[in-house]
Short mmCIF file of N, CA and C in Angstrom, two decimals:
data_model
loop_
_atom_site.label_atom_id
_atom_site.label_comp_id
_atom_site.label_asym_id
_atom_site.label_seq_id
_atom_site.Cartn_x
_atom_site.Cartn_y
_atom_site.Cartn_z
N UNK A 18 -10.79 -19.53 12.06
CA UNK A 18 -10.83 -19.69 10.03
C UNK A 18 -11.38 -18.69 9.81
N UNK A 19 -11.64 -17.77 10.09
CA UNK A 19 -12.39 -16.34 9.19
C UNK A 19 -11.16 -15.76 8.89
N UNK A 20 -9.53 -15.38 9.74
CA UNK A 20 -8.91 -15.16 9.48
C UNK A 20 -8.17 -15.72 8.42
N UNK A 21 -7.89 -16.98 8.24
CA UNK A 21 -7.25 -17.31 6.89
C UNK A 21 -7.94 -17.42 5.79
N UNK A 22 -9.06 -17.01 6.24
CA UNK A 22 -10.21 -16.95 4.78
C UNK A 22 -9.55 -15.80 4.08
N UNK A 23 -9.65 -14.80 4.70
CA UNK A 23 -9.36 -13.18 4.44
C UNK A 23 -8.06 -12.98 4.20
N UNK A 24 -7.18 -13.76 4.75
CA UNK A 24 -5.40 -13.67 4.25
C UNK A 24 -5.55 -14.07 2.87
N UNK A 25 -6.24 -15.40 2.78
CA UNK A 25 -6.30 -16.11 1.25
C UNK A 25 -6.71 -15.40 0.42
N UNK A 26 -8.20 -14.40 0.37
CA UNK A 26 -8.38 -13.72 -0.18
C UNK A 26 -7.63 -12.64 -0.58
N UNK A 27 -7.10 -12.00 0.53
CA UNK A 27 -6.41 -10.31 0.14
C UNK A 27 -4.96 -11.22 -0.91
N UNK A 28 -4.65 -12.43 -0.61
CA UNK A 28 -3.28 -12.84 -1.36
C UNK A 28 -3.50 -12.50 -2.57
N UNK A 29 -5.29 -12.87 -3.27
CA UNK A 29 -5.28 -13.09 -4.70
C UNK A 29 -4.65 -12.09 -5.93
N UNK A 30 -5.21 -11.30 -4.96
CA UNK A 30 -4.98 -9.96 -5.88
C UNK A 30 -3.67 -8.97 -5.37
N UNK A 31 -3.69 -7.73 -5.84
CA UNK A 31 -2.53 -6.70 -5.68
C UNK A 31 -3.50 -5.63 -4.88
N UNK A 32 -3.06 -5.42 -3.25
CA UNK A 32 -3.92 -4.26 -2.27
C UNK A 32 -3.94 -3.10 -2.80
N UNK A 33 -3.98 -1.87 -3.25
CA UNK A 33 -3.71 -0.79 -3.25
C UNK A 33 -4.08 -0.28 -1.55
N UNK A 34 -2.94 0.32 -1.22
CA UNK A 34 -2.81 1.43 -0.10
C UNK A 34 -2.68 2.85 -0.21
N UNK A 35 -3.80 3.46 -0.59
CA UNK A 35 -3.54 4.92 -0.35
C UNK A 35 -3.04 5.59 0.88
N UNK A 36 -2.23 6.85 0.66
CA UNK A 36 -1.50 6.95 1.73
C UNK A 36 -0.35 6.49 2.61
N UNK A 37 0.20 4.88 1.85
CA UNK A 37 0.81 4.35 2.15
C UNK A 37 2.39 4.59 3.16
N UNK A 38 2.53 5.88 2.92
CA UNK A 38 3.37 6.81 3.73
C UNK A 38 3.47 7.17 4.91
N UNK A 39 2.15 7.50 5.33
CA UNK A 39 1.68 7.92 6.27
C UNK A 39 1.48 7.32 7.25
N UNK A 40 1.15 7.76 8.47
CA UNK A 40 1.38 7.24 9.84
C UNK A 40 0.30 5.59 9.68
N UNK A 41 -1.11 6.31 9.71
CA UNK A 41 -2.07 5.00 9.23
C UNK A 41 -1.49 4.22 8.11
N UNK A 42 -1.41 4.66 7.25
CA UNK A 42 -1.33 3.81 5.79
C UNK A 42 -0.28 3.05 6.19
N UNK A 43 1.39 3.37 6.40
CA UNK A 43 2.30 2.53 6.72
C UNK A 43 2.29 1.76 8.06
N UNK A 44 1.22 1.61 8.80
CA UNK A 44 0.46 0.70 9.64
C UNK A 44 -0.03 0.00 8.96
N UNK A 45 -1.16 -0.29 8.45
CA UNK A 45 -1.68 -0.71 7.49
C UNK A 45 -0.76 -2.05 7.04
N UNK A 46 0.74 -1.01 5.82
CA UNK A 46 1.35 -2.04 5.16
C UNK A 46 1.94 -3.02 6.15
N UNK A 47 2.27 -2.36 7.47
CA UNK A 47 3.32 -2.92 8.26
C UNK A 47 2.31 -4.55 8.93
N UNK A 48 0.70 -4.45 8.92
CA UNK A 48 0.04 -5.25 9.49
C UNK A 48 0.05 -6.16 8.01
N UNK A 49 -0.12 -5.87 7.21
CA UNK A 49 -0.40 -7.15 5.83
C UNK A 49 0.83 -7.78 5.57
N UNK A 50 2.27 -6.94 5.83
CA UNK A 50 3.14 -7.47 6.10
C UNK A 50 3.29 -8.75 7.45
N UNK A 51 3.10 -8.24 8.08
CA UNK A 51 2.94 -9.75 9.38
C UNK A 51 1.96 -10.38 9.13
N UNK A 52 0.82 -10.65 7.82
CA UNK A 52 0.17 -11.55 7.64
C UNK A 52 0.68 -12.62 6.70
N UNK A 53 2.06 -11.84 5.66
CA UNK A 53 2.19 -12.33 4.87
C UNK A 53 2.79 -11.91 3.66
N UNK A 54 1.39 -10.96 3.66
CA UNK A 54 1.16 -10.44 2.06
C UNK A 54 1.90 -8.90 1.83
N UNK A 55 2.59 -8.87 0.90
CA UNK A 55 3.85 -8.10 0.35
C UNK A 55 3.22 -8.17 -1.43
N UNK A 56 2.04 -8.30 -1.54
CA UNK A 56 1.65 -7.95 -3.21
C UNK A 56 0.60 -6.52 -3.34
N UNK A 57 1.74 -5.47 -2.77
CA UNK A 57 0.76 -4.10 -1.95
C UNK A 57 1.13 -3.30 -2.88
N UNK A 58 0.69 -2.31 -3.62
CA UNK A 58 1.13 -1.26 -4.48
C UNK A 58 0.59 0.19 -3.30
N UNK A 59 1.41 0.48 -3.26
CA UNK A 59 1.26 1.86 -2.07
C UNK A 59 1.31 3.32 -2.96
N UNK A 60 -0.03 4.14 -2.98
CA UNK A 60 0.36 5.14 -3.29
C UNK A 60 0.34 6.48 -2.12
N UNK A 61 0.88 7.46 -2.28
CA UNK A 61 1.25 8.37 -1.57
C UNK A 61 1.69 9.97 -2.26
N UNK A 62 2.13 10.87 -1.56
CA UNK A 62 2.30 12.18 -2.16
C UNK A 62 3.50 12.24 -1.55
N UNK A 63 4.47 12.16 -2.00
CA UNK A 63 6.26 12.35 -1.34
C UNK A 63 6.23 13.44 -1.81
N UNK A 64 6.93 14.48 -0.85
CA UNK A 64 8.05 15.38 -0.96
C UNK A 64 9.30 15.58 0.01
N UNK A 65 9.35 17.07 0.09
CA UNK A 65 10.70 16.88 0.95
C UNK A 65 10.86 16.37 2.05
N UNK A 66 9.85 16.05 2.44
CA UNK A 66 9.61 15.80 4.06
C UNK A 66 9.92 14.80 4.31
N UNK A 67 10.14 13.64 5.56
CA UNK A 67 10.98 12.34 5.73
C UNK A 67 9.74 11.28 6.03
N UNK A 68 8.47 12.02 5.23
CA UNK A 68 7.59 10.71 5.29
C UNK A 68 8.27 9.01 4.37
N UNK A 69 8.79 9.36 3.23
CA UNK A 69 9.13 8.20 2.94
C UNK A 69 10.11 6.95 3.79
N UNK A 70 10.17 7.76 5.08
CA UNK A 70 10.83 7.10 5.98
C UNK A 70 10.17 6.13 6.75
N UNK A 71 9.07 6.16 6.98
CA UNK A 71 8.10 5.07 6.99
C UNK A 71 8.15 3.95 6.22
N UNK A 72 8.15 3.93 4.72
CA UNK A 72 7.99 3.05 4.09
C UNK A 72 9.56 2.17 3.91
N UNK A 73 10.65 2.88 4.23
CA UNK A 73 11.80 1.80 4.47
C UNK A 73 11.40 0.31 4.86
N UNK A 74 11.28 0.21 5.74
CA UNK A 74 11.47 -0.98 6.75
C UNK A 74 10.28 -1.81 6.05
N UNK A 75 9.52 -1.73 5.04
CA UNK A 75 8.15 -2.29 4.60
C UNK A 75 8.62 -3.13 3.22
N UNK A 76 7.89 -3.99 3.22
CA UNK A 76 7.65 -4.92 2.44
C UNK A 76 6.39 -4.75 1.41
N UNK A 77 6.50 -3.86 -0.20
CA UNK A 77 6.22 -4.17 -0.78
C UNK A 77 6.19 -3.54 -2.38
N UNK A 78 5.09 -3.99 -3.53
CA UNK A 78 5.83 -4.44 -4.72
C UNK A 78 5.95 -3.14 -5.60
N UNK A 79 5.27 -1.94 -5.02
CA UNK A 79 5.82 -1.13 -6.50
C UNK A 79 4.96 0.17 -4.96
N UNK A 80 5.31 1.44 -5.61
CA UNK A 80 4.86 2.73 -5.05
C UNK A 80 4.68 3.86 -6.25
N UNK A 81 3.36 4.01 -6.68
CA UNK A 81 3.04 4.81 -7.66
C UNK A 81 2.57 6.89 -6.48
N UNK A 82 2.73 8.01 -7.56
CA UNK A 82 2.45 9.23 -7.25
C UNK A 82 1.12 9.04 -6.97
N UNK A 83 0.49 9.57 -5.72
CA UNK A 83 -0.94 9.88 -6.11
C UNK A 83 -1.59 10.27 -6.65
N UNK A 84 -0.37 11.87 -7.52
CA UNK A 84 -1.39 11.82 -8.88
C UNK A 84 -0.86 11.24 -9.34
N UNK A 85 0.00 10.77 -10.33
CA UNK A 85 -0.33 9.26 -11.24
C UNK A 85 -1.15 8.36 -11.33
N UNK A 86 -1.71 7.83 -9.92
CA UNK A 86 -2.82 7.36 -9.35
C UNK A 86 -4.19 7.70 -9.87
N UNK A 87 -4.23 8.69 -10.13
CA UNK A 87 -5.09 9.66 -10.18
C UNK A 87 -5.47 9.40 -11.78
N UNK A 88 -4.31 10.45 -12.24
CA UNK A 88 -4.19 10.39 -13.81
C UNK A 88 -4.58 8.93 -14.28
N UNK A 89 -4.20 7.96 -14.03
CA UNK A 89 -4.53 6.11 -13.84
C UNK A 89 -5.48 5.92 -14.30
N UNK A 90 -6.54 6.92 -13.21
CA UNK A 90 -7.91 5.91 -12.90
C UNK A 90 -8.60 6.96 -13.92
N UNK A 91 -8.38 8.09 -13.80
CA UNK A 91 -9.23 9.02 -15.18
C UNK A 91 -9.33 8.28 -16.32
N UNK A 92 -7.97 8.21 -16.77
CA UNK A 92 -7.36 7.95 -17.85
C UNK A 92 -8.61 6.79 -18.46
N UNK A 93 -8.09 5.71 -17.61
CA UNK A 93 -9.22 4.30 -17.79
C UNK A 93 -10.81 4.21 -17.42
N UNK A 94 -10.95 5.64 -16.90
CA UNK A 94 -12.28 5.41 -16.61
C UNK A 94 -12.94 4.77 -14.86
N UNK A 95 -12.33 4.75 -14.22
CA UNK A 95 -12.13 3.80 -12.90
C UNK A 95 -12.32 4.38 -11.74
N UNK A 96 -12.91 6.14 -11.76
CA UNK A 96 -12.67 6.93 -11.03
C UNK A 96 -14.01 6.52 -9.71
#
C-alpha cells in the first residue's frame, strides 16, 4: 500500500530529473514511466554525443538544458 501512496503523491506535481539523459537519469525516467508517470521535466547538458538516444524511448513532458535551468533557478532565487 505504501507504493501506491508514493506514486499518487509523485503524480500530483511535476518531477524534475537532472542528468536525465545519462545512464542513471534515463533509468530513473524509465522506472517512473513504468509506474505510469510522465509528468517529468528532464534537465541535462546535451552536446554532440549520442546521449540523447537514452531519452528517445522514454515519455516525459519537457526537456530543459541544464544551463537554462540554472539560470531560471538563480533568477527566481530558488537555488
